[in-house]
Short mmCIF file of C-alpha atoms in Angstrom, two decimals:
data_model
loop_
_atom_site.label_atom_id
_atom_site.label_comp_id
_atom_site.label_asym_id
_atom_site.label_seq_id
_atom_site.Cartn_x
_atom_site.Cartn_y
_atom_site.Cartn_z
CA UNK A 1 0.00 0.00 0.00
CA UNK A 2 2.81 2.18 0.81
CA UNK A 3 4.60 1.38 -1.92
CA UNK A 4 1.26 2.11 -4.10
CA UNK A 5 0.44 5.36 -2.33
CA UNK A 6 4.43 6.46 -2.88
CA UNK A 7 4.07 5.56 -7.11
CA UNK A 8 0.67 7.01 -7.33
CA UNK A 9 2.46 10.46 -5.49
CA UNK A 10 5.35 10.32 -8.51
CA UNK A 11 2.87 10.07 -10.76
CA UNK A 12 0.83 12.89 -9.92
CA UNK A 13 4.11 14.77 -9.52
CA UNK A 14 4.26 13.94 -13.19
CA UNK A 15 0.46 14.99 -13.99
CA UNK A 16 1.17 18.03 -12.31
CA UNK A 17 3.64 18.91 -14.55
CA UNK A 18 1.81 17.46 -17.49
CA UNK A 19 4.31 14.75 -18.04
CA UNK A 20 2.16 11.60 -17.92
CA UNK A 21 1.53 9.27 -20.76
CA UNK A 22 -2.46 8.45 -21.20
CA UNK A 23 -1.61 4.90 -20.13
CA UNK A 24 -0.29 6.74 -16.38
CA UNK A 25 -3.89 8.59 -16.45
CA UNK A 26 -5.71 5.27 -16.30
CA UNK A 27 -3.66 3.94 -13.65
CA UNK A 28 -3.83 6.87 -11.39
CA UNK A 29 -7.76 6.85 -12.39
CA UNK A 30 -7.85 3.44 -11.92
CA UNK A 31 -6.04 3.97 -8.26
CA UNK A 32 -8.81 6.36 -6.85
CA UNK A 33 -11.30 4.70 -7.84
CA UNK A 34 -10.18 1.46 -6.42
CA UNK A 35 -9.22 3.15 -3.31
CA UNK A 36 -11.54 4.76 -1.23
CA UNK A 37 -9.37 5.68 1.76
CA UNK A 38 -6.53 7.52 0.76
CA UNK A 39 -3.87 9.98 2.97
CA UNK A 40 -5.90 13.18 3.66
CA UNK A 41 -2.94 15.23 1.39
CA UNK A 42 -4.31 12.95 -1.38
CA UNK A 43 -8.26 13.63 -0.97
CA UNK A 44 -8.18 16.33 -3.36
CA UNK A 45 -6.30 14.49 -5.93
CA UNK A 46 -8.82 11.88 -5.48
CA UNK A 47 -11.91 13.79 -5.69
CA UNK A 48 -10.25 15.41 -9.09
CA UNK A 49 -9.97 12.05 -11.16
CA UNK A 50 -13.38 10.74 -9.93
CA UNK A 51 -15.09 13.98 -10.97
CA UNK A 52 -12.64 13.52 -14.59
CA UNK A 53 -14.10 9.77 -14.61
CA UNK A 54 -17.78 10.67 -14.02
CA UNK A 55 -17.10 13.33 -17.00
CA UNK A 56 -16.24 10.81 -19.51
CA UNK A 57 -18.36 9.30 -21.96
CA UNK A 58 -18.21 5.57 -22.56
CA UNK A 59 -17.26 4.59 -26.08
CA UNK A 60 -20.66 3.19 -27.06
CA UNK A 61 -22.73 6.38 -25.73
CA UNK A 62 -20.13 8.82 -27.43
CA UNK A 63 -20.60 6.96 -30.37
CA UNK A 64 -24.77 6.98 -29.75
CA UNK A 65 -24.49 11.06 -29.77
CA UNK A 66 -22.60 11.33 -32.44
CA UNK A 67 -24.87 9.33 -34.71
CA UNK A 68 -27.97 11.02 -33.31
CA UNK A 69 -26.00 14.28 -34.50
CA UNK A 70 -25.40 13.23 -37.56
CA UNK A 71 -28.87 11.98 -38.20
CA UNK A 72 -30.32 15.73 -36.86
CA UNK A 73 -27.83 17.15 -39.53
CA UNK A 74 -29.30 15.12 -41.99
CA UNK A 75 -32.74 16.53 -41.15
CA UNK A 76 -32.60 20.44 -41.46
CA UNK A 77 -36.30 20.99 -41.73
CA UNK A 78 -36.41 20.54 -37.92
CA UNK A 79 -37.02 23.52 -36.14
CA UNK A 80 -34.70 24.60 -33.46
CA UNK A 81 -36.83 24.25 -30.69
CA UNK A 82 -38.24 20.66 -31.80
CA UNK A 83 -34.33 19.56 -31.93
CA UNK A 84 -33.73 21.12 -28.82
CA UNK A 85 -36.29 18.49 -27.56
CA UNK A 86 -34.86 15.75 -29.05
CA UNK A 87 -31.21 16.38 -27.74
CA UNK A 88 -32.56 16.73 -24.07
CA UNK A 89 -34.63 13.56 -24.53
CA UNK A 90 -31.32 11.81 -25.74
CA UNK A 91 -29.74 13.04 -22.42
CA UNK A 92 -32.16 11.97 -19.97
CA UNK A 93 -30.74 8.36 -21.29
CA UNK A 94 -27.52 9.34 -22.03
CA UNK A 95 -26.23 8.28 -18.82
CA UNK A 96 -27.54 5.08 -18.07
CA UNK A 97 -26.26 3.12 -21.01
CA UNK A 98 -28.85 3.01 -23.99
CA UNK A 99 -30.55 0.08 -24.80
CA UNK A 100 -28.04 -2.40 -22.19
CA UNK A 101 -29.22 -2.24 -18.96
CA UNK A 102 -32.88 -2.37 -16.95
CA UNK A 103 -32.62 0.19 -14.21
CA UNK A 104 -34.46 0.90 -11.30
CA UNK A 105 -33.74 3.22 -7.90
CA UNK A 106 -34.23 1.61 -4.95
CA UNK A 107 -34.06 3.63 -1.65
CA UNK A 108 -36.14 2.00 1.26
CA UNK A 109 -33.44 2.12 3.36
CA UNK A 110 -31.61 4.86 2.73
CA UNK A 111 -27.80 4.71 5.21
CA UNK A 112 -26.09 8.02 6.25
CA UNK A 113 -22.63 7.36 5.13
CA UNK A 114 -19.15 8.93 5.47
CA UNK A 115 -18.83 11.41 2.34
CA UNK A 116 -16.07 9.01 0.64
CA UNK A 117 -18.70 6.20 0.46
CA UNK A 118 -21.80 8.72 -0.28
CA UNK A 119 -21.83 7.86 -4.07
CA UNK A 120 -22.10 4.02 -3.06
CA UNK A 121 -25.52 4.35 -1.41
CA UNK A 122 -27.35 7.10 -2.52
CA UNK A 123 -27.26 5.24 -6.08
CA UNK A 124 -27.88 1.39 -6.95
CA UNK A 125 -28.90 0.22 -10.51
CA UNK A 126 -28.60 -3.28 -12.04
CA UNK A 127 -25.67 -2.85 -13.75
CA UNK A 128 -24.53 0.06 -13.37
CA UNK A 129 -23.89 2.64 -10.83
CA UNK A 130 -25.00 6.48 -10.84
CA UNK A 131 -23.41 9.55 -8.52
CA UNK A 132 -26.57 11.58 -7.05
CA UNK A 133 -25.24 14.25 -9.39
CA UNK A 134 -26.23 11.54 -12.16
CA UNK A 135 -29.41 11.57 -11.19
CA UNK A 136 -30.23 15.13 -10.58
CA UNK A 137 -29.52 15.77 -14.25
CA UNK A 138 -31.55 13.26 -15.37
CA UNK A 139 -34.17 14.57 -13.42
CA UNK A 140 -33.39 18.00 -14.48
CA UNK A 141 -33.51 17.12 -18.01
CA UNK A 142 -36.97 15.22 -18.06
CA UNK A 143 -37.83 18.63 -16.09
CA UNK A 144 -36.46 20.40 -18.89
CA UNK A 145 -38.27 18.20 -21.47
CA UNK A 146 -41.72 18.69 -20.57
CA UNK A 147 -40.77 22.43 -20.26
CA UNK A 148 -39.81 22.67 -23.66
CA UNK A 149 -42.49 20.49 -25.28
CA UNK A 150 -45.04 22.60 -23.57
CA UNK A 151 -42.91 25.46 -25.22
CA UNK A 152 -43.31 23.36 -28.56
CA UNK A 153 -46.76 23.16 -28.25
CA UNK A 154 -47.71 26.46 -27.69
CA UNK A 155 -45.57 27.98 -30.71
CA UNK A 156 -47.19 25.67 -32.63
CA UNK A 157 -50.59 26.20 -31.81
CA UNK A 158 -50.24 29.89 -32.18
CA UNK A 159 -48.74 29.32 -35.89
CA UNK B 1 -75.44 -8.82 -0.31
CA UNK B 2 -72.25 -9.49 1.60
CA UNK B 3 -70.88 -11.39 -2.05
CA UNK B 4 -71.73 -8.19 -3.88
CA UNK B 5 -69.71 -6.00 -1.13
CA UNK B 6 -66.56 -8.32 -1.83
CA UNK B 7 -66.60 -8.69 -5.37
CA UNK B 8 -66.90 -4.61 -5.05
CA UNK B 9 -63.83 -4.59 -3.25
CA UNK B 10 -62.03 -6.68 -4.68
CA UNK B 11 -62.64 -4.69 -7.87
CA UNK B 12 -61.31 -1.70 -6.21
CA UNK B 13 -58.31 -3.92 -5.25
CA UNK B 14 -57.42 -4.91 -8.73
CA UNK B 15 -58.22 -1.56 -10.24
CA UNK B 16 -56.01 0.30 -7.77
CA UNK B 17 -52.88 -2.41 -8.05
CA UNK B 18 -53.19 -2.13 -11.88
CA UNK B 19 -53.06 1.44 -11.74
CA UNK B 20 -50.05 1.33 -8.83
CA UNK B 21 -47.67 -0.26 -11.27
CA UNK B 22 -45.19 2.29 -12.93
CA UNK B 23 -44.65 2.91 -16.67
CA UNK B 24 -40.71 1.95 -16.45
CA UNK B 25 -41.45 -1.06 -14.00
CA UNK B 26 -44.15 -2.33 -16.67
CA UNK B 27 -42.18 -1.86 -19.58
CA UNK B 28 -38.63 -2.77 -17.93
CA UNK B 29 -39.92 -6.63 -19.07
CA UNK B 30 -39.54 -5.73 -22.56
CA UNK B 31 -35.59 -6.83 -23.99
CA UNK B 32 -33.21 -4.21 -24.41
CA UNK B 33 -35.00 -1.38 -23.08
CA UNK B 34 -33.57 1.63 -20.58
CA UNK B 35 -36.20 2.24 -17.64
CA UNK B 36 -35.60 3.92 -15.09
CA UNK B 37 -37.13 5.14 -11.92
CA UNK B 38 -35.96 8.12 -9.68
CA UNK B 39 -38.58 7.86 -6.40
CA UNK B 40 -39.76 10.61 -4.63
CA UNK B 41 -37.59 9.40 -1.46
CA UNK B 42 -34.30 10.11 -3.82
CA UNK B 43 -35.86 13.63 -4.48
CA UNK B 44 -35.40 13.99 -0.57
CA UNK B 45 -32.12 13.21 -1.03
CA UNK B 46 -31.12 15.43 -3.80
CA UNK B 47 -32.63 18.18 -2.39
CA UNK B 48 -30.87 18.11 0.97
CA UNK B 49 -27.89 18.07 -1.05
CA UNK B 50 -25.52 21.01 -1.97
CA UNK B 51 -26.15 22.07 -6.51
CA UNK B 52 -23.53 24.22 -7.69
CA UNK B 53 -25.82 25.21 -10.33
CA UNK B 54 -29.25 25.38 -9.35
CA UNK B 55 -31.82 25.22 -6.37
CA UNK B 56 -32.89 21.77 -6.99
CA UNK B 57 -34.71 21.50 -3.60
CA UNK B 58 -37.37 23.89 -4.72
CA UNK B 59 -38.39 21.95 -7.87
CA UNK B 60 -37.63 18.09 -6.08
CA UNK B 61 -40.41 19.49 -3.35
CA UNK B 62 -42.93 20.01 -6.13
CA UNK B 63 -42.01 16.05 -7.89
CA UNK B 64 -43.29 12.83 -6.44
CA UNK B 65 -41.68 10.65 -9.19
CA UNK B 66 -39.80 10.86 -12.67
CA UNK B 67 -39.64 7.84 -15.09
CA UNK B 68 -37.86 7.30 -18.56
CA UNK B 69 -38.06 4.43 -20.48
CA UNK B 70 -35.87 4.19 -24.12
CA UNK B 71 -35.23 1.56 -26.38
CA UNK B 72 -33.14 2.16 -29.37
CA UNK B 73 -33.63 -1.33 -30.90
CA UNK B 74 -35.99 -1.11 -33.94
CA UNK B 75 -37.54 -4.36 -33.09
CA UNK B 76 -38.69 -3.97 -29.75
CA UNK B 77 -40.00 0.01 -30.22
CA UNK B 78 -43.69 -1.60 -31.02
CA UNK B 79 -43.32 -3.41 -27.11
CA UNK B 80 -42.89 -0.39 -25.43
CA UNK B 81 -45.82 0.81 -27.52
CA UNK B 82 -47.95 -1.80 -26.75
CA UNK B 83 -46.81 -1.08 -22.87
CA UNK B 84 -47.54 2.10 -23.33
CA UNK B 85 -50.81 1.95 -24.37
CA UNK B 86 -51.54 -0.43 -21.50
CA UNK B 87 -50.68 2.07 -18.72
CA UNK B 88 -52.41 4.66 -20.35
CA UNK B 89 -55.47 2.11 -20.37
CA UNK B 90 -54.95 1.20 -16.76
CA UNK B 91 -54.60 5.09 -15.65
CA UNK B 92 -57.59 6.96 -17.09
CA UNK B 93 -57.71 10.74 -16.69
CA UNK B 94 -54.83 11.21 -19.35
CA UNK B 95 -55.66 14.26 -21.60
CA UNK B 96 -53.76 14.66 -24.88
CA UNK B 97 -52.46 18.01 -24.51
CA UNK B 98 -49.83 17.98 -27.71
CA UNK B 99 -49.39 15.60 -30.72
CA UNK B 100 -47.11 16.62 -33.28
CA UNK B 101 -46.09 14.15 -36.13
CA UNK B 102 -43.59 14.44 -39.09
CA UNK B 103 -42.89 11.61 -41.38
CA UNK B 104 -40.04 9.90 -39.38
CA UNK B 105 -41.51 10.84 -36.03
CA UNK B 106 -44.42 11.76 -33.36
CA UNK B 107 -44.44 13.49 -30.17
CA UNK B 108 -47.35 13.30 -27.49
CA UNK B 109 -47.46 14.86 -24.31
CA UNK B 110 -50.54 13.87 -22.08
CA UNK B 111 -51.36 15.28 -19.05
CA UNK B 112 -53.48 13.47 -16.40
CA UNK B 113 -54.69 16.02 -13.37
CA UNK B 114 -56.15 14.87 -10.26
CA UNK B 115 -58.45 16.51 -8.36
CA UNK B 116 -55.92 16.74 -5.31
CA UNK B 117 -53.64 18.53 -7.26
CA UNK B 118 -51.38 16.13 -8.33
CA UNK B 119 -50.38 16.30 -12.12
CA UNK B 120 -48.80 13.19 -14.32
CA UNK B 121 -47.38 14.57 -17.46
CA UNK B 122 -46.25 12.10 -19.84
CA UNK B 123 -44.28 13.04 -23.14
CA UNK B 124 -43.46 10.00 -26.19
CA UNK B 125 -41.04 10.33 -28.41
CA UNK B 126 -41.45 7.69 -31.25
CA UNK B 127 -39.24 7.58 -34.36
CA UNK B 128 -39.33 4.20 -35.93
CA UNK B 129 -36.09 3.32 -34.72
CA UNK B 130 -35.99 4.32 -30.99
CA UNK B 131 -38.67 5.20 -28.42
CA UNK B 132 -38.10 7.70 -25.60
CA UNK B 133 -41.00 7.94 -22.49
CA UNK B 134 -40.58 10.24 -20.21
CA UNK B 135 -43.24 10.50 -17.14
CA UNK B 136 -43.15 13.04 -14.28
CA UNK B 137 -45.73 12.72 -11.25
CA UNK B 138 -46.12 15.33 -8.71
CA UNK B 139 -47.27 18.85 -7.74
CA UNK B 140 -45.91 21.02 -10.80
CA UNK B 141 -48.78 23.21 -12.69
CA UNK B 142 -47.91 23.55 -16.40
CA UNK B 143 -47.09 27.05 -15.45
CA UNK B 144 -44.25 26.25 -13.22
CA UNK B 145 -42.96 24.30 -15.78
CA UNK B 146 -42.39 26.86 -17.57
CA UNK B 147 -40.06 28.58 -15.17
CA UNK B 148 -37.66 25.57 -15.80
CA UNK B 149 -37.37 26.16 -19.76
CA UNK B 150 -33.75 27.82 -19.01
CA UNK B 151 -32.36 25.78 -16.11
CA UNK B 152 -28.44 25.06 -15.75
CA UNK B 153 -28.88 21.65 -17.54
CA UNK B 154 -25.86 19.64 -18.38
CA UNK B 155 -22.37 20.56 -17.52
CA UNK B 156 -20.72 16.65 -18.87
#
């Protein structure tokens, strides 16, 4: 562990000075995430890579937005507002891996937890797991939805 | 007269489970779909809970429940359709505020108000490849929707 803790501190030494090689990223990623308790000096270090993780798109859903893009290009005669719909719509799935996994939040009994561990409980999906930011903008974007297809709907019915 | 008093409540029963069951739990059966449920308890918790970006408490307080159900296989898009229309059979009191359809697509938004206040907006997405449901349960008037056209959405 020592050993471990002493490499990952070279490393980020190395990150720091934007020396590392993507391959040193994903092990220094790979670290934090695999290691919850970590020396208070390297908390914020931590707390940086799993907010860079939770950032990143997945191959297969990058790839999923990018087609949806280039299918909206395709279509011009879509009004702004009526793709603006359809983008939010592909967000409230983006995150949950489309079309691979059946979801569903569970929280009947909910456990107060020490802030390291918070994104283990306040989240469980089969499959997958989601950050309570995750799910905050997935509920903000189904908010956002409905907002703008009411929006929709009353430009349109005032054409 | 005490058979006819059962079979009444029973009826009830049966009516009330049916209606009980969610749109994403109903249609998570069907293969290769995306359903999922945020409950009104994980509101509680996202609302106690510091946004950089918004005041999320406010609108969580106002929402019981959100759903959203995709599938992006062609094949099972007519399942989720036929689920669906089931839940919309089982819940009566759903309005068809919006339809709009172009030749690849369709968009309906229904709205289903009860009496006690509580509002159940659901909005389908259908293009004949992929389906997108999205259902929101709670408190919010179609006016205070509109206050939430501009929120802080996505920061990925």
């Amino acid at each position: 562990m020592n050993n471990d803790i002493s490499h990952i501190k070279q490393l980020l030494e190395a990150y720091y000075r934007g020396e590392t090689s993507p391959r040193q990223e994903r092990e220094i990623s790979a670290f934090f995430a695999d290691t919850p308790d970590v020396p208070a000096e390297l908390e914020p270090d931590r707390e940086l890579f799993l907010s860079l993780d939770e950032a990143a798109f997945p191959d297969d859903i990058e790839q999923s937005l990018i087609s949806m893009i280039d299918r909206e290009a395709a279509r011009p005669r879509l009004s702004p507002l009526r793709r603006w719909v359809k983008m939010v719509a592909a967000v409230a799935v983006v995150g949950f891996g489309i079309g691979t996994v059946v979801t569903a939040l569970h929280y009947e009994t909910p456990r107060i937890s020490a802030p390291h561990e918070s994104n283990q409980y306040y989240s469980h999906l089969t499959g997958s797991d989601l950050s309570p930011e995750q799910v905050e903008k997935q509920t903000l974007a189904a908010v956002q939805l409905l907002a703008r297809t009411l929006q929709m709907g009353e430009s349109e019915s005032t054409r | 007269m005490k058979k006819i008093s059962l079979i009444i409540v029973l009826t009830l029963i049966s009516a009330f489970s049916a209606g009980a069951v969610g749109l994403a739990k109903m249609c998570s059966a069907v293969d290769g779909v995306t359903a999922i449920t945020i409950t009104k308890q994980m509101m509680g918790f996202l609302s106690k809970m510091q946004s950089s970006q918004f005041d999320f408490a406010s609108l969580a307080g106002k929402l019981n429940q959100v759903e959203i159900v995709n599938v992006t296989d062609p094949s099972q898009v007519a399942g989720i359709e036929t689920c669906v229309k089931k839940y919309l059979k089982n819940n009566s009191g759903y309005e068809e505020l919006l339809s709009m359809t172009d030749d690849e697509e369709r968009i309906n938004l229904y709205l289903n108000s009860d009496p006690s206040g509580l509002n159940e907006y659901l909005i389908i997405i259908n293009e004949s490849d992929e389906l997108t449901v999205v259902l929101l349960q709670g408190s919010i008037t179609p006016d205070e929707v509109s206050n939430y056209t501009n929120i802080p959405l996505i920061s990925f």
